[in-house]
GROMACS .gro file of N, CA and C in nm:
model
  357
    1MET      N    1   1.406   0.281   1.756
    1MET     CA    2   1.541   0.244   1.677
    1MET      C    3   1.512   0.244   1.549
    2LYS      N    4   1.614   0.366   1.542
    2LYS     CA    5   1.629   0.403   1.318
    2LYS      C    6   1.691   0.317   1.241
    3PHE      N    7   1.651   0.315   1.165
    3PHE     CA    8   1.728   0.223   1.021
    3PHE      C    9   1.770   0.300   0.958
    4GLU      N   10   1.887   0.327   0.937
    4GLU     CA   11   1.933   0.489   0.910
    4GLU      C   12   2.001   0.433   0.772
    5ASN      N   13   2.052   0.359   0.745
    5ASN     CA   14   2.145   0.300   0.659
    5ASN      C   15   2.061   0.192   0.511
    6ILE      N   16   1.964   0.237   0.596
    6ILE     CA   17   1.893   0.086   0.487
    6ILE      C   18   1.876   0.173   0.335
    7GLY      N   19   1.844   0.309   0.327
    7GLY     CA   20   1.850   0.426   0.228
    7GLY      C   21   1.711   0.415   0.186
    8ILE      N   22   1.613   0.441   0.237
    8ILE     CA   23   1.473   0.485   0.246
    8ILE      C   24   1.468   0.614   0.231
    9GLU      N   25   1.548   0.714   0.344
    9GLU     CA   26   1.554   0.822   0.353
    9GLU      C   27   1.563   0.845   0.298
   10GLY      N   28   1.478   0.981   0.268
   10GLY     CA   29   1.488   1.098   0.096
   10GLY      C   30   1.455   1.021  -0.019
   11LEU      N   31   1.397   0.949  -0.035
   11LEU     CA   32   1.275   0.861  -0.119
   11LEU      C   33   1.185   0.929  -0.216
   12THR      N   34   1.188   0.935  -0.319
   12THR     CA   35   1.016   0.948  -0.303
   12THR      C   36   0.919   0.882  -0.407
   13ALA      N   37   0.816   0.920  -0.360
   13ALA     CA   38   0.709   0.876  -0.459
   13ALA      C   39   0.622   0.909  -0.489
   14GLU      N   40   0.523   0.896  -0.543
   14GLU     CA   41   0.303   0.938  -0.586
   14GLU      C   42   0.267   0.858  -0.483
   15LEU      N   43   0.210   0.914  -0.380
   15LEU     CA   44   0.113   0.864  -0.280
   15LEU      C   45   0.039   0.714  -0.313
   16SER      N   46  -0.004   0.731  -0.464
   16SER     CA   47  -0.130   0.589  -0.473
   16SER      C   48   0.039   0.480  -0.499
   17GLN      N   49   0.090   0.568  -0.564
   17GLN     CA   50   0.233   0.399  -0.576
   17GLN      C   51   0.295   0.345  -0.456
   18LEU      N   52   0.277   0.458  -0.357
   18LEU     CA   53   0.345   0.435  -0.259
   18LEU      C   54   0.254   0.315  -0.162
   19ASP      N   55   0.092   0.400  -0.129
   19ASP     CA   56   0.013   0.264  -0.071
   19ASP      C   57   0.015   0.120  -0.173
   20ASP      N   58   0.069   0.100  -0.257
   20ASP     CA   59   0.030  -0.010  -0.361
   20ASP      C   60   0.146  -0.086  -0.288
   21ILE      N   61   0.252  -0.031  -0.305
   21ILE     CA   62   0.350  -0.094  -0.228
   21ILE      C   63   0.450  -0.180  -0.113
   22LEU      N   64   0.397  -0.085   0.028
   22LEU     CA   65   0.394  -0.114   0.053
   22LEU      C   66   0.253  -0.212   0.136
   23GLU      N   67   0.148  -0.167   0.067
   23GLU     CA   68   0.033  -0.264   0.121
   23GLU      C   69   0.064  -0.433   0.086
   24ASP      N   70   0.137  -0.417  -0.002
   24ASP     CA   71   0.198  -0.584  -0.049
   24ASP      C   72   0.291  -0.620   0.060
   25LEU      N   73   0.310  -0.546   0.075
   25LEU     CA   74   0.438  -0.601   0.201
   25LEU      C   75   0.390  -0.564   0.391
   26GLY      N   76   0.266  -0.621   0.406
   26GLY     CA   77   0.190  -0.633   0.509
   26GLY      C   78   0.176  -0.467   0.634
   27PHE      N   79   0.263  -0.331   0.530
   27PHE     CA   80   0.212  -0.226   0.564
   27PHE      C   81   0.037  -0.154   0.559
   28VAL      N   82  -0.014  -0.080   0.707
   28VAL     CA   83  -0.100  -0.015   0.675
   28VAL      C   84  -0.124   0.113   0.670
   29ARG      N   85  -0.155   0.242   0.634
   29ARG     CA   86  -0.208   0.351   0.637
   29ARG      C   87  -0.281   0.409   0.732
   30ALA      N   88  -0.426   0.315   0.692
   30ALA     CA   89  -0.538   0.312   0.761
   30ALA      C   90  -0.573   0.501   0.740
   31ALA      N   91  -0.606   0.553   0.892
   31ALA     CA   92  -0.619   0.703   0.851
   31ALA      C   93  -0.499   0.799   0.959
   32GLN      N   94  -0.360   0.769   0.991
   32GLN     CA   95  -0.313   0.788   1.035
   32GLN      C   96  -0.154   0.832   0.894
   33TRP      N   97  -0.273   0.941   0.825
   33TRP     CA   98  -0.174   1.075   0.816
   33TRP      C   99  -0.267   1.221   0.817
   34ASP      N  100  -0.209   1.337   0.785
   34ASP     CA  101  -0.300   1.474   0.752
   34ASP      C  102  -0.280   1.482   0.650
   35TYR      N  103  -0.316   1.614   0.626
   35TYR     CA  104  -0.279   1.681   0.472
   35TYR      C  105  -0.085   1.671   0.420
   36GLU      N  106  -0.017   1.739   0.514
   36GLU     CA  107   0.118   1.705   0.495
   36GLU      C  108   0.194   1.586   0.488
   37ARG      N  109   0.160   1.480   0.634
   37ARG     CA  110   0.239   1.377   0.620
   37ARG      C  111   0.133   1.259   0.642
   38VAL      N  112   0.214   1.179   0.620
   38VAL     CA  113   0.187   0.997   0.613
   38VAL      C  114   0.261   0.988   0.691
   39THR      N  115   0.188   0.801   0.789
   39THR     CA  116   0.261   0.699   0.852
   39THR      C  117   0.172   0.617   0.780
   40TYR      N  118   0.340   0.479   0.756
   40TYR     CA  119   0.246   0.382   0.718
   40TYR      C  120   0.333   0.233   0.817
   41ASP      N  121   0.230   0.145   0.890
   41ASP     CA  122   0.297   0.118   0.958
   41ASP      C  123   0.272  -0.099   0.935
   42ARG      N  124   0.388  -0.179   1.009
   42ARG     CA  125   0.362  -0.300   1.015
   42ARG      C  126   0.421  -0.342   1.145
   43LYS      N  127   0.255  -0.419   1.099
   43LYS     CA  128   0.231  -0.473   1.336
   43LYS      C  129   0.343  -0.603   1.345
   44PHE      N  130   0.379  -0.629   1.497
   44PHE     CA  131   0.481  -0.704   1.459
   44PHE      C  132   0.408  -0.739   1.605
   45GLU      N  133   0.363  -0.928   1.651
   45GLU     CA  134   0.407  -0.931   1.776
   45GLU      C  135   0.510  -1.073   1.796
   46HIS      N  136   0.516  -1.036   1.911
   46HIS     CA  137   0.656  -1.130   1.945
   46HIS      C  138   0.649  -1.167   2.162
   47LYS      N  139   0.630  -1.305   2.167
   47LYS     CA  140   0.659  -1.326   2.314
   47LYS      C  141   0.545  -1.264   2.356
   48GLY      N  142   0.414  -1.184   2.337
   48GLY     CA  143   0.300  -1.157   2.420
   48GLY      C  144   0.356  -0.928   2.434
   49ASP      N  145   0.462  -0.918   2.390
   49ASP     CA  146   0.484  -0.752   2.300
   49ASP      C  147   0.441  -0.728   2.136
   50VAL      N  148   0.392  -0.631   2.159
   50VAL     CA  149   0.354  -0.559   2.037
   50VAL      C  150   0.438  -0.444   2.021
   51PHE      N  151   0.569  -0.481   1.847
   51PHE     CA  152   0.576  -0.429   1.821
   51PHE      C  153   0.558  -0.352   1.657
   52TYR      N  154   0.603  -0.225   1.626
   52TYR     CA  155   0.576  -0.140   1.455
   52TYR      C  156   0.695  -0.085   1.425
   53LEU      N  157   0.708  -0.116   1.356
   53LEU     CA  158   0.789  -0.098   1.214
   53LEU      C  159   0.708   0.003   1.135
   54ARG      N  160   0.828   0.161   1.128
   54ARG     CA  161   0.726   0.242   1.101
   54ARG      C  162   0.779   0.325   0.994
   55ILE      N  163   0.718   0.368   0.863
   55ILE     CA  164   0.754   0.384   0.756
   55ILE      C  165   0.693   0.547   0.739
   56GLN      N  166   0.743   0.694   0.789
   56GLN     CA  167   0.714   0.769   0.765
   56GLN      C  168   0.730   0.931   0.628
   57GLY      N  169   0.635   0.970   0.626
   57GLY     CA  170   0.666   1.061   0.519
   57GLY      C  171   0.616   1.175   0.487
   58TYR      N  172   0.657   1.258   0.451
   58TYR     CA  173   0.567   1.390   0.430
   58TYR      C  174   0.555   1.437   0.273
   59ALA      N  175   0.489   1.529   0.254
   59ALA     CA  176   0.434   1.595   0.130
   59ALA      C  177   0.495   1.690   0.027
   60ILE      N  178   0.558   1.654  -0.080
   60ILE     CA  179   0.652   1.809  -0.116
   60ILE      C  180   0.627   1.793  -0.249
   61GLU      N  181   0.498   1.807  -0.297
   61GLU     CA  182   0.390   1.788  -0.373
   61GLU      C  183   0.274   1.842  -0.352
   62GLY      N  184   0.152   1.848  -0.363
   62GLY     CA  185   0.038   1.833  -0.345
   62GLY      C  186  -0.042   1.787  -0.208
   63ASP      N  187  -0.127   1.729  -0.186
   63ASP     CA  188  -0.184   1.660  -0.043
   63ASP      C  189  -0.213   1.592  -0.040
   64VAL      N  190  -0.160   1.447   0.106
   64VAL     CA  191  -0.218   1.296   0.131
   64VAL      C  192  -0.356   1.332   0.132
   65GLY      N  193  -0.472   1.448   0.166
   65GLY     CA  194  -0.570   1.430   0.132
   65GLY      C  195  -0.680   1.489  -0.011
   66GLY      N  196  -0.541   1.502  -0.089
   66GLY     CA  197  -0.609   1.515  -0.262
   66GLY      C  198  -0.609   1.433  -0.325
   67ARG      N  199  -0.607   1.450  -0.495
   67ARG     CA  200  -0.580   1.351  -0.531
   67ARG      C  201  -0.460   1.337  -0.623
   68TYR      N  202  -0.358   1.370  -0.581
   68TYR     CA  203  -0.219   1.361  -0.585
   68TYR      C  204  -0.163   1.428  -0.468
   69ALA      N  205  -0.004   1.350  -0.441
   69ALA     CA  206   0.086   1.352  -0.341
   69ALA      C  207   0.228   1.365  -0.380
   70LEU      N  208   0.312   1.390  -0.378
   70LEU     CA  209   0.449   1.373  -0.379
   70LEU      C  210   0.522   1.285  -0.265
   71ILE      N  211   0.547   1.198  -0.218
   71ILE     CA  212   0.590   1.164  -0.071
   71ILE      C  213   0.763   1.226  -0.068
   72LYS      N  214   0.803   1.210   0.062
   72LYS     CA  215   0.939   1.240   0.076
   72LYS      C  216   0.966   1.166   0.216
   73LEU      N  217   1.032   0.947   0.162
   73LEU     CA  218   1.065   0.990   0.307
   73LEU      C  219   1.171   0.962   0.388
   74ILE      N  220   1.136   0.944   0.551
   74ILE     CA  221   1.230   1.021   0.655
   74ILE      C  222   1.272   0.810   0.644
   75THR      N  223   1.351   0.856   0.799
   75THR     CA  224   1.453   0.765   0.810
   75THR      C  225   1.318   0.662   0.911
   76PRO      N  226   1.304   0.518   0.844
   76PRO     CA  227   1.206   0.441   0.912
   76PRO      C  228   1.235   0.422   1.047
   77LEU      N  229   1.139   0.366   1.190
   77LEU     CA  230   1.157   0.361   1.320
   77LEU      C  231   1.136   0.215   1.344
   78LEU      N  232   1.177   0.152   1.440
   78LEU     CA  233   1.167   0.050   1.524
   78LEU      C  234   1.089   0.056   1.624
   79GLY      N  235   0.949   0.052   1.722
   79GLY     CA  236   0.892   0.086   1.879
   79GLY      C  237   0.858  -0.003   1.874
   80LYS      N  238   0.859  -0.032   2.018
   80LYS     CA  239   0.729  -0.133   2.091
   80LYS      C  240   0.622  -0.049   2.154
   81HIS      N  241   0.529  -0.074   2.152
   81HIS     CA  242   0.412  -0.050   2.248
   81HIS      C  243   0.378  -0.106   2.409
   82TYR      N  244   0.345   0.018   2.434
   82TYR     CA  245   0.304  -0.022   2.578
   82TYR      C  246   0.160  -0.006   2.615
   83TYR      N  247   0.081  -0.035   2.585
   83TYR     CA  248  -0.063  -0.018   2.658
   83TYR      C  249  -0.033   0.075   2.786
   84PRO      N  250  -0.138   0.146   2.785
   84PRO     CA  251  -0.173   0.237   2.706
   84PRO      C  252  -0.105   0.374   2.717
   85HIS      N  253   0.007   0.344   2.664
   85HIS     CA  254   0.086   0.451   2.689
   85HIS      C  255   0.104   0.472   2.547
   86GLY      N  256   0.161   0.379   2.431
   86GLY     CA  257   0.173   0.410   2.297
   86GLY      C  258   0.327   0.367   2.301
   87VAL      N  259   0.392   0.406   2.238
   87VAL     CA  260   0.493   0.390   2.141
   87VAL      C  261   0.591   0.431   2.141
   88GLU      N  262   0.647   0.372   2.129
   88GLU     CA  263   0.847   0.413   2.249
   88GLU      C  264   0.897   0.346   2.143
   89TYR      N  265   1.091   0.453   2.105
   89TYR     CA  266   1.183   0.397   1.965
   89TYR      C  267   1.307   0.429   2.043
   90GLY      N  268   1.285   0.456   2.190
   90GLY     CA  269   1.384   0.472   2.267
   90GLY      C  270   1.445   0.366   2.257
   91GLU      N  271   1.632   0.391   2.263
   91GLU     CA  272   1.758   0.375   2.265
   91GLU      C  273   1.798   0.295   2.418
   92ASP      N  274   1.669   0.300   2.489
   92ASP     CA  275   1.655   0.123   2.580
   92ASP      C  276   1.593   0.032   2.566
   93GLU      N  277   1.546   0.048   2.435
   93GLU     CA  278   1.432  -0.053   2.389
   93GLU      C  279   1.567  -0.198   2.396
   94HIS      N  280   1.451  -0.300   2.417
   94HIS     CA  281   1.535  -0.445   2.333
   94HIS      C  282   1.395  -0.459   2.227
   95PHE      N  283   1.465  -0.476   2.138
   95PHE     CA  284   1.436  -0.544   2.031
   95PHE      C  285   1.467  -0.709   1.985
   96PRO      N  286   1.353  -0.791   1.921
   96PRO     CA  287   1.454  -0.883   1.952
   96PRO      C  288   1.500  -0.898   1.802
   97SER      N  289   1.558  -0.985   1.769
   97SER     CA  290   1.670  -1.023   1.678
   97SER      C  291   1.600  -1.060   1.522
   98MET      N  292   1.465  -1.184   1.576
   98MET     CA  293   1.365  -1.144   1.496
   98MET      C  294   1.344  -1.074   1.425
   99ILE      N  295   1.257  -0.917   1.501
   99ILE     CA  296   1.161  -0.862   1.465
   99ILE      C  297   1.272  -0.776   1.366
  100ILE      N  298   1.432  -0.697   1.430
  100ILE     CA  299   1.531  -0.623   1.353
  100ILE      C  300   1.527  -0.687   1.184
  101GLU      N  301   1.612  -0.815   1.188
  101GLU     CA  302   1.580  -0.872   1.071
  101GLU      C  303   1.492  -0.894   1.008
  102THR      N  304   1.344  -0.930   0.996
  102THR     CA  305   1.233  -0.902   0.953
  102THR      C  306   1.210  -0.734   0.915
  103SER      N  307   1.223  -0.675   0.952
  103SER     CA  308   1.207  -0.477   0.969
  103SER      C  309   1.288  -0.487   0.844
  104GLU      N  310   1.436  -0.554   0.921
  104GLU     CA  311   1.572  -0.493   0.762
  104GLU      C  312   1.519  -0.522   0.606
  105LYS      N  313   1.428  -0.669   0.644
  105LYS     CA  314   1.428  -0.753   0.476
  105LYS      C  315   1.326  -0.715   0.437
  106LEU      N  316   1.267  -0.599   0.551
  106LEU     CA  317   1.108  -0.551   0.441
  106LEU      C  318   1.091  -0.387   0.401
  107LEU      N  319   1.255  -0.366   0.478
  107LEU     CA  320   1.285  -0.175   0.411
  107LEU      C  321   1.372  -0.200   0.266
  108LYS      N  322   1.456  -0.352   0.291
  108LYS     CA  323   1.478  -0.282   0.169
  108LYS      C  324   1.368  -0.390   0.049
  109GLN      N  325   1.313  -0.467   0.091
  109GLN     CA  326   1.255  -0.466  -0.023
  109GLN      C  327   1.178  -0.282  -0.066
  110ALA      N  328   1.094  -0.286   0.007
  110ALA     CA  329   1.003  -0.207   0.013
  110ALA      C  330   1.105  -0.038  -0.090
  111LYS      N  331   1.279  -0.068  -0.054
  111LYS     CA  332   1.340   0.064  -0.100
  111LYS      C  333   1.323   0.015  -0.252
  112GLU      N  334   1.351  -0.145  -0.280
  112GLU     CA  335   1.361  -0.200  -0.429
  112GLU      C  336   1.275  -0.141  -0.520
  113GLU      N  337   1.083  -0.165  -0.484
  113GLU     CA  338   1.007  -0.203  -0.478
  113GLU      C  339   1.028   0.004  -0.536
  114ILE      N  340   0.956   0.046  -0.460
  114ILE     CA  341   1.000   0.229  -0.481
  114ILE      C  342   1.089   0.280  -0.607
  115GLU      N  343   1.227   0.220  -0.597
  115GLU     CA  344   1.359   0.266  -0.701
  115GLU      C  345   1.322   0.278  -0.857
  116LYS      N  346   1.207   0.060  -0.866
  116LYS     CA  347   1.196   0.067  -0.950
  116LYS      C  348   1.067   0.112  -1.007
  117ILE      N  349   1.004   0.218  -0.955
  117ILE     CA  350   0.904   0.254  -1.010
  117ILE      C  351   0.966   0.389  -1.057
  118LYS      N  352   1.104   0.459  -1.056
  118LYS     CA  353   1.148   0.577  -1.071
  118LYS      C  354   1.210   0.527  -1.236
  119GLN      N  355   1.243   0.418  -1.236
  119GLN     CA  356   1.308   0.392  -1.405
  119GLN      C  357   1.239   0.388  -1.440
   0.00000   0.00000   0.00000
């Protein structure tokens, strides 16, 4: 599921600031990066199912493994995890309304915090 109307896509932020903002909202970057791309995940568990809210971006300046990177964010996704195959984001997936509402709230908070550092 894509969250296209939240306003995160296209926002830019320096990597260390993005790490701080998203960590405060419960997202984890861990080892989910390479030198050009970065992924932050927020895990949800609901009635035995596991879901991931994923915020991704790519470096438009610097690189993720270096001391500086300016990250441009792309459209956030919500996916359902299927063991052992991975996360599916398809239109055929069912996402509980509670997970969708919480995801929207978190994404709006992230957008507000990222916009604050731009001012």
